[in-house]
Tab-separated table of C-alpha atoms in Angstrom:
chain	number	residue	atom	x	y	z
G	1	MET	CA	131.428	79.082	116.059
G	2	THR	CA	128.896	76.338	116.678
G	3	PHE	CA	125.197	76.824	116.028
G	4	ASN	CA	123.451	78.600	118.922
G	5	ASP	CA	120.170	76.742	119.512
G	6	THR	CA	119.247	78.393	122.844
G	7	PHE	CA	116.233	80.100	121.273
G	8	LEU	CA	114.920	76.833	119.802
G	9	LYS	CA	115.326	75.061	123.155
G	10	ALA	CA	113.365	77.793	124.925
G	11	CYS	CA	110.608	77.582	122.290
G	12	ARG	CA	110.286	73.881	123.129
G	13	ARG	CA	110.370	74.572	126.895
G	14	GLN	CA	113.654	72.737	127.299
G	15	PRO	CA	116.265	73.800	129.899
G	16	VAL	CA	118.754	76.479	128.802
G	17	ASP	CA	121.951	77.781	130.415
G	18	ARG	CA	121.035	81.411	129.663
G	19	LEU	CA	117.936	83.167	128.393
G	20	PRO	CA	117.703	83.701	124.651
G	21	VAL	CA	116.927	87.234	123.482
G	22	TRP	CA	115.945	88.833	120.210
G	23	TYR	CA	114.017	92.025	119.459
G	24	MET	CA	111.070	92.643	117.178
G	25	ARG	CA	112.186	95.066	114.437
G	26	GLN	CA	115.806	94.435	115.429
G	27	ALA	CA	116.834	95.107	111.809
G	28	GLY	CA	115.694	98.685	111.595
G	29	ARG	CA	115.983	102.418	111.827
G	30	TYR	CA	117.674	102.610	115.238
G	31	ASP	CA	120.880	101.445	113.465
G	32	PRO	CA	122.790	104.292	111.736
G	33	GLU	CA	124.227	101.837	109.184
G	34	TYR	CA	120.710	100.731	108.247
G	35	ARG	CA	119.557	104.360	107.963
G	36	LYS	CA	122.282	104.947	105.373
G	37	ILE	CA	121.003	101.988	103.334
G	38	LYS	CA	117.476	103.415	103.577
G	39	GLU	CA	118.705	106.714	102.100
G	40	LYS	CA	119.406	104.752	98.918
G	41	TYR	CA	116.663	102.102	98.886
G	42	SER	CA	113.074	101.783	100.133
G	43	LEU	CA	112.015	98.870	102.324
G	44	LEU	CA	110.397	97.115	99.355
G	45	GLU	CA	113.497	97.696	97.196
G	46	ILE	CA	115.710	96.135	99.880
G	47	CYS	CA	113.383	93.119	100.083
G	48	LYS	CA	113.729	92.545	96.331
G	49	GLN	CA	117.543	92.257	96.612
G	50	PRO	CA	118.256	88.984	98.459
G	51	ASP	CA	121.923	89.725	99.195
G	52	LEU	CA	121.082	93.139	100.654
G	53	ALA	CA	118.045	91.873	102.606
G	54	ALA	CA	120.202	89.079	104.034
G	55	GLU	CA	122.897	91.580	105.046
G	56	VAL	CA	120.359	93.801	106.824
G	57	THR	CA	119.016	90.701	108.629
G	58	LEU	CA	122.552	89.778	109.742
G	59	MET	CA	123.562	93.248	110.999
G	60	PRO	CA	121.827	93.129	114.416
G	61	VAL	CA	123.020	89.567	115.020
G	62	ARG	CA	126.615	90.729	114.639
G	63	LYS	CA	126.182	94.038	116.478
G	64	LEU	CA	123.939	93.017	119.371
G	65	GLY	CA	124.797	89.355	119.928
G	66	VAL	CA	121.134	88.266	119.876
G	67	ASP	CA	120.166	84.582	119.861
G	68	ALA	CA	117.942	84.663	116.775
G	69	ALA	CA	117.686	86.575	113.528
G	70	ILE	CA	114.369	87.746	112.137
G	71	LEU	CA	114.018	88.021	108.396
G	72	TYR	CA	114.139	91.557	107.026
G	73	SER	CA	110.814	91.801	105.260
G	74	ASP	CA	107.364	93.286	105.753
G	75	ILE	CA	104.023	91.678	106.558
G	76	MET	CA	102.552	93.293	103.424
G	77	ASN	CA	104.934	91.624	100.959
G	78	PRO	CA	102.739	88.611	100.086
G	79	VAL	CA	99.552	90.603	99.419
G	80	ALA	CA	100.889	91.879	96.075
G	81	SER	CA	100.625	88.284	94.874
G	82	LEU	CA	96.879	88.414	95.607
G	83	GLY	CA	96.426	91.384	93.269
G	84	ILE	CA	96.641	94.167	95.858
G	85	ASP	CA	98.451	97.335	94.772
G	86	PHE	CA	100.181	98.955	97.757
G	87	ASP	CA	103.139	101.049	98.779
G	88	ILE	CA	104.802	101.622	102.139
G	89	VAL	CA	104.775	105.388	102.590
G	90	LYS	CA	107.292	107.095	104.852
G	91	ASN	CA	105.784	108.196	108.188
G	92	VAL	CA	102.459	106.577	107.258
G	93	GLY	CA	102.869	102.826	106.639
G	94	PRO	CA	101.091	100.606	104.098
G	95	VAL	CA	98.811	102.533	101.749
G	96	ILE	CA	96.483	100.493	99.536
G	97	ALA	CA	95.573	101.774	96.059
G	98	ASN	CA	92.603	99.390	95.694
G	99	PRO	CA	91.094	98.811	99.179
G	100	ILE	CA	88.704	95.935	99.795
G	101	ARG	CA	85.207	97.243	100.424
G	102	SER	CA	82.830	94.659	98.909
G	103	ALA	CA	82.179	90.993	98.171
G	104	GLN	CA	83.373	91.609	94.609
G	105	ASP	CA	86.694	92.943	95.902
G	106	VAL	CA	87.182	89.803	98.006
G	107	ASP	CA	86.264	87.524	95.105
G	108	ARG	CA	88.839	89.226	92.882
G	109	LEU	CA	91.728	88.236	95.162
G	110	ARG	CA	93.978	85.677	93.466
G	111	PRO	CA	95.574	82.662	95.201
G	112	ILE	CA	99.146	83.427	96.297
G	113	ASP	CA	101.990	82.328	93.997
G	114	VAL	CA	104.871	82.132	96.453
G	115	GLU	CA	107.483	80.676	94.097
G	116	GLY	CA	106.547	83.026	91.261
G	117	ASP	CA	105.970	86.314	93.067
G	118	LEU	CA	108.038	85.950	96.249
G	119	SER	CA	111.085	84.041	95.011
G	120	HIS	CA	113.355	86.909	96.154
G	121	ILE	CA	112.193	86.417	99.756
G	122	LEU	CA	112.753	82.664	99.583
G	123	GLU	CA	116.239	83.276	98.164
G	124	THR	CA	117.000	85.624	101.068
G	125	ILE	CA	116.009	82.832	103.478
G	126	ARG	CA	118.280	80.356	101.669
G	127	ILE	CA	121.244	82.767	101.893
G	128	LEU	CA	120.640	83.274	105.612
G	129	ASP	CA	120.271	79.550	106.212
G	130	ARG	CA	123.815	79.124	104.896
G	131	GLU	CA	125.343	82.050	106.790
G	132	LEU	CA	123.657	82.239	110.203
G	133	LYS	CA	124.914	80.600	113.371
G	134	VAL	CA	121.657	81.410	115.183
G	135	PRO	CA	118.121	80.370	114.174
G	136	LEU	CA	116.304	82.385	111.526
G	137	ILE	CA	112.752	83.412	112.409
G	138	THR	CA	110.549	84.210	109.427
G	139	PHE	CA	107.031	85.547	109.633
G	140	ALA	CA	103.690	86.459	108.156
G	141	GLY	CA	101.020	88.975	109.048
G	142	ALA	CA	97.884	87.391	110.470
G	143	PRO	CA	94.577	87.684	108.574
G	144	PHE	CA	92.922	90.292	110.821
G	145	THR	CA	95.963	92.571	110.827
G	146	ILE	CA	96.429	92.283	107.047
G	147	ALA	CA	92.680	92.775	106.514
G	148	SER	CA	92.739	95.960	108.599
G	149	TYR	CA	95.181	97.512	106.097
G	150	LEU	CA	93.400	96.137	103.037
G	151	ILE	CA	89.998	97.438	104.152
G	152	GLU	CA	90.980	100.746	105.767
G	153	GLY	CA	93.421	101.520	102.948
G	154	ARG	CA	96.095	102.634	105.413
G	155	PRO	CA	96.928	102.314	109.140
G	156	SER	CA	93.996	103.086	111.427
G	157	LYS	CA	93.453	103.778	115.101
G	158	THR	CA	89.740	102.873	115.083
G	159	TYR	CA	89.373	100.087	112.456
G	160	ILE	CA	85.924	101.472	111.688
G	161	ARG	CA	85.680	100.153	108.107
G	162	THR	CA	87.154	96.809	109.179
G	163	LYS	CA	84.601	96.330	111.934
G	164	GLU	CA	81.811	97.612	109.691
G	165	LEU	CA	82.506	94.838	107.173
G	166	MET	CA	82.970	92.272	109.952
G	167	TYR	CA	79.636	93.060	111.617
G	168	SER	CA	77.576	93.958	108.541
G	169	GLU	CA	78.675	91.247	106.103
G	170	PRO	CA	80.005	88.326	108.138
G	171	GLU	CA	79.931	85.943	105.160
G	172	VAL	CA	82.128	88.292	103.138
G	173	TRP	CA	84.373	88.762	106.187
G	174	HIS	CA	84.895	85.024	106.655
G	175	ARG	CA	85.584	84.601	102.926
G	176	LEU	CA	88.297	87.251	103.244
G	177	MET	CA	89.687	85.559	106.368
G	178	ASP	CA	89.822	82.232	104.521
G	179	LYS	CA	91.644	83.716	101.531
G	180	LEU	CA	94.171	85.445	103.774
G	181	GLY	CA	94.519	82.251	105.824
G	182	ASP	CA	95.343	80.316	102.650
G	183	MET	CA	97.942	82.978	101.806
G	184	VAL	CA	99.571	82.713	105.241
G	185	ILE	CA	99.687	78.897	105.197
G	186	ALA	CA	101.296	78.724	101.742
G	187	TYR	CA	103.759	81.507	102.588
G	188	LEU	CA	104.902	80.041	105.920
G	189	LYS	CA	105.245	76.536	104.451
G	190	ALA	CA	107.470	77.922	101.688
G	191	GLN	CA	109.558	79.852	104.243
G	192	ILE	CA	110.157	76.704	106.287
G	193	ALA	CA	111.010	74.697	103.153
G	194	SER	CA	113.592	77.380	102.281
G	195	GLY	CA	115.350	77.149	105.658
G	196	ALA	CA	113.415	79.061	108.318
G	197	LYS	CA	114.029	77.569	111.766
G	198	ALA	CA	110.917	79.123	113.381
G	199	VAL	CA	107.933	81.145	112.174
G	200	GLN	CA	106.014	83.955	113.854
G	201	LEU	CA	102.490	85.074	113.022
G	202	PHE	CA	102.145	88.800	113.744
G	203	ASP	CA	98.618	89.847	114.688
G	204	SER	CA	99.636	93.344	115.682
G	205	TRP	CA	96.178	94.947	115.850
G	206	VAL	CA	93.819	92.125	116.851
G	207	GLY	CA	93.789	93.521	120.406
G	208	ALA	CA	91.267	96.032	119.016
G	209	LEU	CA	88.639	93.259	119.288
G	210	SER	CA	86.713	92.034	122.314
G	211	PRO	CA	87.316	88.386	123.327
G	212	LYS	CA	83.834	87.504	122.026
G	213	ASP	CA	84.462	89.063	118.603
G	214	PHE	CA	87.954	87.572	118.435
G	215	LYS	CA	86.549	84.091	119.034
G	216	GLN	CA	83.785	84.552	116.475
G	217	TYR	CA	85.507	86.422	113.656
G	218	VAL	CA	89.238	85.670	113.891
G	219	LEU	CA	90.157	82.665	116.031
G	220	PRO	CA	88.825	80.055	113.539
G	221	VAL	CA	91.303	81.110	110.857
G	222	ILE	CA	94.204	81.371	113.345
G	223	ASP	CA	93.391	77.870	114.547
G	224	ARG	CA	93.317	76.573	110.941
G	225	ILE	CA	96.664	78.172	110.067
G	226	PHE	CA	98.469	76.460	112.924
G	227	ARG	CA	96.663	73.145	112.445
G	228	GLU	CA	97.836	73.074	108.837
G	229	LEU	CA	101.422	73.731	109.963
G	230	SER	CA	101.309	71.289	112.893
G	231	HIS	CA	103.101	68.466	111.015
G	232	LEU	CA	106.186	70.690	110.671
G	233	THR	CA	108.642	70.451	113.571
G	234	GLU	CA	109.860	74.080	113.468
G	235	PRO	CA	108.559	76.157	116.411
G	236	LYS	CA	105.534	78.343	115.741
G	237	ILE	CA	104.952	81.649	117.539
G	238	TYR	CA	101.708	83.613	117.715
G	239	PHE	CA	102.003	87.256	118.701
G	240	PRO	CA	98.530	88.735	119.227
G	241	GLY	CA	99.990	92.218	119.324
G	242	VAL	CA	99.371	95.171	121.579
G	243	SER	CA	96.559	95.360	124.139
G	244	SER	CA	95.787	91.677	123.626
G	245	GLY	CA	95.926	90.473	127.251
G	246	GLU	CA	92.164	89.867	127.386
G	247	LEU	CA	92.431	87.535	124.378
G	248	LEU	CA	95.017	85.196	125.916
G	249	PRO	CA	92.556	82.695	127.503
G	250	ALA	CA	91.011	82.134	124.048
G	251	LEU	CA	94.344	80.821	122.701
G	252	HIS	CA	94.194	77.746	124.935
G	253	ASP	CA	93.859	75.162	122.124
G	254	LEU	CA	96.110	76.653	119.438
G	255	GLN	CA	98.781	74.318	118.075
G	256	VAL	CA	101.611	76.744	118.714
G	257	ASP	CA	104.806	76.534	120.753
G	258	VAL	CA	105.176	80.161	121.868
G	259	VAL	CA	102.836	83.079	122.558
G	260	GLY	CA	104.203	86.617	122.548
G	261	LEU	CA	103.051	89.001	125.288
G	262	ASP	CA	102.902	92.783	125.260
G	263	TRP	CA	103.951	94.821	128.308
G	264	ARG	CA	100.470	95.309	129.739
G	265	VAL	CA	100.340	91.751	131.121
G	266	SER	CA	103.116	90.346	133.306
G	267	ILE	CA	104.888	87.132	132.338
G	268	ALA	CA	103.324	85.410	135.353
G	269	GLU	CA	99.800	86.593	134.511
G	270	GLY	CA	100.286	85.771	130.840
G	271	ARG	CA	101.270	82.227	131.702
G	272	ARG	CA	98.280	81.920	134.019
G	273	ARG	CA	95.852	83.102	131.335
G	274	LEU	CA	97.424	80.637	128.903
G	275	ASP	CA	97.139	77.747	131.412
G	276	ASN	CA	100.928	77.285	131.192
G	277	ARG	CA	100.427	75.520	127.868
G	278	PHE	CA	103.050	77.440	125.882
G	279	ALA	CA	106.464	79.035	126.084
G	280	VAL	CA	106.122	82.810	126.348
G	281	GLN	CA	108.041	85.644	124.735
G	282	GLY	CA	108.324	89.286	125.760
G	283	ASN	CA	107.627	91.728	127.151
G	284	LEU	CA	109.668	94.859	127.968
G	285	ASP	CA	107.878	98.070	126.960
G	286	PRO	CA	110.074	99.253	124.057
G	287	PHE	CA	109.901	102.824	125.316
G	288	VAL	CA	111.663	101.813	128.538
G	289	LEU	CA	114.723	102.009	126.270
G	290	THR	CA	114.471	105.813	126.547
G	291	ALA	CA	115.318	105.509	130.272
G	292	PRO	CA	118.753	105.491	131.939
G	293	MET	CA	120.537	102.145	131.713
G	294	SER	CA	119.969	101.485	135.426
G	295	VAL	CA	116.195	101.680	134.915
G	296	ILE	CA	116.334	99.495	131.798
G	297	LYS	CA	118.296	96.815	133.672
G	298	GLU	CA	115.993	96.990	136.688
G	299	GLN	CA	112.897	96.442	134.532
G	300	ALA	CA	114.589	93.720	132.479
G	301	LYS	CA	115.656	91.919	135.679
G	302	GLU	CA	112.079	91.911	137.004
G	303	ILE	CA	110.842	90.390	133.739
G	304	MET	CA	113.647	87.814	133.656
G	305	ASP	CA	113.003	86.774	137.256
G	306	LEU	CA	109.420	85.952	136.309
G	307	GLY	CA	110.451	84.282	133.058
G	308	MET	CA	113.024	82.004	134.671
G	309	LYS	CA	110.556	80.523	137.159
G	310	GLN	CA	109.970	77.731	134.634
G	311	PRO	CA	111.435	76.620	131.287
G	312	GLY	CA	110.061	78.180	128.144
G	313	TYR	CA	110.865	81.874	128.228
G	314	ILE	CA	112.361	84.130	125.524
G	315	PHE	CA	113.282	87.733	126.309
G	316	ASN	CA	111.892	90.259	123.850
G	317	LEU	CA	110.062	93.547	123.727
G	318	GLY	CA	106.293	93.881	123.987
G	319	HIS	CA	106.281	95.406	120.485
G	320	GLY	CA	108.856	96.467	117.894
G	321	LEU	CA	111.898	98.697	118.309
G	322	PHE	CA	111.345	102.369	117.491
G	323	PRO	CA	113.744	104.514	115.402
G	324	GLU	CA	115.016	106.568	118.353
G	325	ALA	CA	116.217	103.508	120.295
G	326	SER	CA	119.933	103.428	121.122
G	327	LEU	CA	122.128	100.766	119.526
G	328	ASP	CA	124.566	101.028	122.458
G	329	LYS	CA	121.805	100.547	125.043
G	330	LEU	CA	120.476	97.533	123.154
G	331	LYS	CA	123.924	95.949	123.078
G	332	GLU	CA	124.375	96.577	126.820
G	333	LEU	CA	120.889	95.206	127.534
G	334	THR	CA	121.574	92.057	125.504
G	335	ASP	CA	124.833	91.438	127.377
G	336	PHE	CA	123.073	92.032	130.698
G	337	ILE	CA	120.296	89.538	129.856
G	338	HIS	CA	122.859	86.884	128.993
G	339	GLU	CA	125.062	87.550	132.020
G	340	TYR	CA	122.301	87.849	134.624
G	341	SER	CA	120.286	84.855	133.403
G	342	SER	CA	123.435	82.727	133.187
G	343	SER	CA	124.265	83.555	136.829
G	344	VAL	CA	120.775	82.442	137.925
G	345	LEU	CA	120.401	79.358	135.716
G	346	ASN	CA	123.848	77.835	136.337
């Protein structure tokens, strides 16, 4: 089998003969085989075993026929290198033993040691680089999203402590953003050096901010991250997470190749807000996958018809897969995306 570069072509807004598709959280709990592995190992334990993490990354590529793999990892993995003690608790998410609440807490954060503390993740990437016939996407969590866990101490719906620090102590906030930005830059550079073919910056919760606050408190560090990666030829993707449609016009000058859209903004409107400057990725509501297959295909077709109006479109979900999703429906959806888009594009 030759290397399938359809995803990379779409990232660069080059013509393709069918739409590429991959799914956020495609290596996950919707797969019964993965659930059996999770009975034996936690997420963090899997990540520390490169052969097993590589196998979990490969499973959806084999089963679904997607056009890209995404590294099995977690956005919290690199923060341990900074001196943060955390665990990923079942049915809760990241829980921080020593939350950041003060200038002293920020000052105590160490610089990341990627080779020393995250060598198992880099080894997983090297294994996948040898074995995959589709591009490997690796990723990092963006500074605001990581900060929201570090400050709140666990997942939040309001981000009250995060915004309190942001508004009350802006100097401390920007120092934290800079330290997390340095972490992201070093981590993504090491991923690319180890064989990643594209990188995605997940900013899952930044849609909690107004456009004004996003521009003031977050955009400068996002801009710096991508500027410092701009000499690398691998495609860069920024996903500003859920409810982020109002932030899209602010991304105009980012040095990225692709912007991910959630399901609240259409592909056409997303492109308009982005001034057609980037390829776009998305944006089926993941919970449409609970519907009958006819409804899933109808919604996917509408999204594809918008996406195919110009080069530079990657089919994905507007957020990650959920545990109750059906493996069989995902396989049928993937085949449908390939078949329908091929009939239109050829």
